[in-house]
Each structure stands twice: as C-alpha cells, then as structure tokens.
PDB file of C-alpha atoms in Angstrom:
ATOM      1  CA  MET A   1       0.000   0.000   0.000  1.00 52.00           C
ATOM      2  CA  SER A   2       2.871   2.347   0.709  1.00 62.00           C
ATOM      3  CA  GLU A   3       4.236   1.805  -2.802  1.00 61.00           C
ATOM      4  CA  GLN A   4       0.874   2.760  -4.302  1.00 64.00           C
ATOM      5  CA  LYS A   5       0.786   5.944  -2.207  1.00 64.00           C
ATOM      6  CA  LYS A   6       4.227   6.937  -3.491  1.00 58.00           C
ATOM      7  CA  LEU A   7       3.121   6.340  -7.077  1.00 54.00           C
ATOM      8  CA  ASP A   8      -0.024   8.407  -6.542  1.00 62.00           C
ATOM      9  CA  ASP A   9       2.002  11.261  -5.063  1.00 60.00           C
ATOM     10  CA  ALA A  10       4.414  11.151  -8.000  1.00 58.00           C
ATOM     11  CA  LYS A  11       1.483  11.428 -10.417  1.00 66.00           C
ATOM     12  CA  ALA A  12      -0.185  14.274  -8.488  1.00 68.00           C
ATOM     13  CA  SER A  13      -0.533  17.645 -10.123  1.00 82.00           C
ATOM     14  CA  PRO A  14       2.123  20.309  -9.497  1.00 84.00           C
ATOM     15  CA  ILE A  15      -0.530  22.518  -7.910  1.00 85.00           C
ATOM     16  CA  LEU A  16      -1.365  19.817  -5.375  1.00 83.00           C
ATOM     17  CA  GLN A  17       2.331  19.301  -4.618  1.00 84.00           C
ATOM     18  CA  LYS A  18       2.842  23.042  -4.109  1.00 86.00           C
ATOM     19  CA  THR A  19      -0.230  23.241  -1.870  1.00 87.00           C
ATOM     20  CA  LYS A  20       1.058  20.419   0.335  1.00 87.00           C
ATOM     21  CA  GLU A  21       4.465  22.065   0.536  1.00 87.00           C
ATOM     22  CA  VAL A  22       3.063  25.480   1.503  1.00 89.00           C
ATOM     23  CA  THR A  23       0.736  23.927   4.083  1.00 91.00           C
ATOM     24  CA  ASN A  24       3.574  21.979   5.663  1.00 89.00           C
ATOM     25  CA  ASP A  25       5.834  25.047   5.743  1.00 88.00           C
ATOM     26  CA  SER A  26       3.047  27.127   7.319  1.00 91.00           C
ATOM     27  CA  ALA A  27       2.463  24.535  10.029  1.00 89.00           C
ATOM     28  CA  ILE A  28       6.160  24.459  10.868  1.00 89.00           C
ATOM     29  CA  ALA A  29       6.365  28.268  10.926  1.00 89.00           C
ATOM     30  CA  MET A  30       3.440  28.463  13.358  1.00 93.00           C
ATOM     31  CA  GLU A  31       4.803  25.743  15.645  1.00 93.00           C
ATOM     32  CA  LEU A  32       8.433  26.840  16.040  1.00 93.00           C
ATOM     33  CA  PRO A  33       7.923  30.057  18.074  1.00 94.00           C
ATOM     34  CA  PHE A  34       5.986  28.079  20.671  1.00 95.00           C
ATOM     35  CA  THR A  35       8.853  25.617  20.863  1.00 95.00           C
ATOM     36  CA  VAL A  36      11.410  28.306  21.701  1.00 95.00           C
ATOM     37  CA  VAL A  37       9.161  30.212  24.102  1.00 96.00           C
ATOM     38  CA  GLY A  38       8.063  27.012  25.836  1.00 96.00           C
ATOM     39  CA  ALA A  39      11.647  25.918  26.425  1.00 97.00           C
ATOM     40  CA  VAL A  40      12.653  29.325  27.824  1.00 97.00           C
ATOM     41  CA  VAL A  41       9.592  29.613  30.069  1.00 97.00           C
ATOM     42  CA  PHE A  42       9.953  26.079  31.409  1.00 97.00           C
ATOM     43  CA  ALA A  43      13.682  26.460  32.096  1.00 97.00           C
ATOM     44  CA  GLY A  44      13.235  29.934  33.584  1.00 96.00           C
ATOM     45  CA  ALA A  45      10.479  28.719  35.901  1.00 97.00           C
ATOM     46  CA  LEU A  46      12.629  25.779  36.972  1.00 97.00           C
ATOM     47  CA  GLY A  47      15.515  28.149  37.694  1.00 97.00           C
ATOM     48  CA  TYR A  48      13.220  30.523  39.565  1.00 97.00           C
ATOM     49  CA  PHE A  49      11.922  27.816  41.880  1.00 97.00           C
ATOM     50  CA  LEU A  50      15.421  26.459  42.444  1.00 96.00           C
ATOM     51  CA  ASP A  51      16.555  30.001  43.307  1.00 97.00           C
ATOM     52  CA  LYS A  52      13.748  30.321  45.849  1.00 96.00           C
ATOM     53  CA  TRP A  53      14.596  26.938  47.363  1.00 96.00           C
ATOM     54  CA  LEU A  54      18.382  27.415  47.463  1.00 96.00           C
ATOM     55  CA  HIS A  55      18.369  31.232  48.106  1.00 95.00           C
ATOM     56  CA  THR A  56      20.750  31.924  45.221  1.00 94.00           C
ATOM     57  CA  ALA A  57      19.187  35.172  43.928  1.00 89.00           C
ATOM     58  CA  PRO A  58      18.568  35.267  40.142  1.00 93.00           C
ATOM     59  CA  TRP A  59      21.625  33.216  39.148  1.00 95.00           C
ATOM     60  CA  LEU A  60      20.043  29.827  38.579  1.00 96.00           C
ATOM     61  CA  MET A  61      17.110  31.394  36.740  1.00 96.00           C
ATOM     62  CA  LEU A  62      19.505  33.165  34.366  1.00 96.00           C
ATOM     63  CA  VAL A  63      21.759  30.162  33.818  1.00 97.00           C
ATOM     64  CA  ILE A  64      19.002  27.580  33.423  1.00 97.00           C
ATOM     65  CA  GLY A  65      16.915  30.040  31.353  1.00 96.00           C
ATOM     66  CA  GLY A  66      19.908  30.474  29.028  1.00 97.00           C
ATOM     67  CA  LEU A  67      20.219  26.712  28.732  1.00 98.00           C
ATOM     68  CA  GLY A  68      16.499  26.580  27.929  1.00 97.00           C
ATOM     69  CA  PHE A  69      16.986  29.160  25.185  1.00 97.00           C
ATOM     70  CA  ALA A  70      19.860  27.121  23.722  1.00 97.00           C
ATOM     71  CA  ALA A  71      17.733  23.970  23.883  1.00 97.00           C
ATOM     72  CA  GLY A  72      14.838  25.771  22.158  1.00 96.00           C
ATOM     73  CA  VAL A  73      17.065  27.017  19.347  1.00 96.00           C
ATOM     74  CA  ARG A  74      18.567  23.544  18.967  1.00 96.00           C
ATOM     75  CA  GLU A  75      15.080  22.026  18.713  1.00 94.00           C
ATOM     76  CA  VAL A  76      14.055  24.589  16.072  1.00 92.00           C
ATOM     77  CA  ILE A  77      17.139  23.783  13.996  1.00 93.00           C
ATOM     78  CA  ARG A  78      16.436  20.054  14.366  1.00 93.00           C
ATOM     79  CA  ARG A  79      12.822  20.444  13.193  1.00 89.00           C
ATOM     80  CA  LEU A  80      13.571  22.595  10.155  1.00 86.00           C
ATOM     81  CA  PRO A  81      13.413  20.592   6.952  1.00 77.00           C
ATOM     82  CA  ALA A  82      16.668  20.185   5.058  1.00 76.00           C
ATOM     83  CA  LYS A  83      16.218  21.814   1.668  1.00 68.00           C
TER      84      LYS A  83
END
C-alpha cells in the first residue's frame, strides 16, 4: 500500500504538490515560536523555583533560562526541513 501511495504522489498535479508544501511550511512556521518560548519559560520557571529553594538570587534562573533558550534554538534547527 505504501508503494501505491508513493506512485499516486508522484502522479499528483504540481498545484497539489505546491499546496502540500506550503501547508507543511506554514504549520512548521506556526509551531516553532511556541517551541522556543516554551523551552525558555519552562527552564526559567525551573531556575526561579530552584533560586527560591536554594536562596541563590537570580543566578540559577539566568543560567538555566539560558540553557532553555539554547535547547529551544537547537530544537528549532532540528525540526527545520533540510532543503
């Protein structure tokens, strides 16, 4: 069945192919900002609560928030399609 699907996709019109491509690119573009922001917010919150628990001022929030930002950027790069 998978072979038949590949053959059908190869025979599809160029307009249909372009529509699928644009739709996929739009979905990725809408998802990626949430990925970065979610990683930063989660890591910052974790750092904040660790700061409160360990009485270390804003240092853990800044360090762990920075690591969250790096992780978010890394995830965005990983999810981008190779073209």
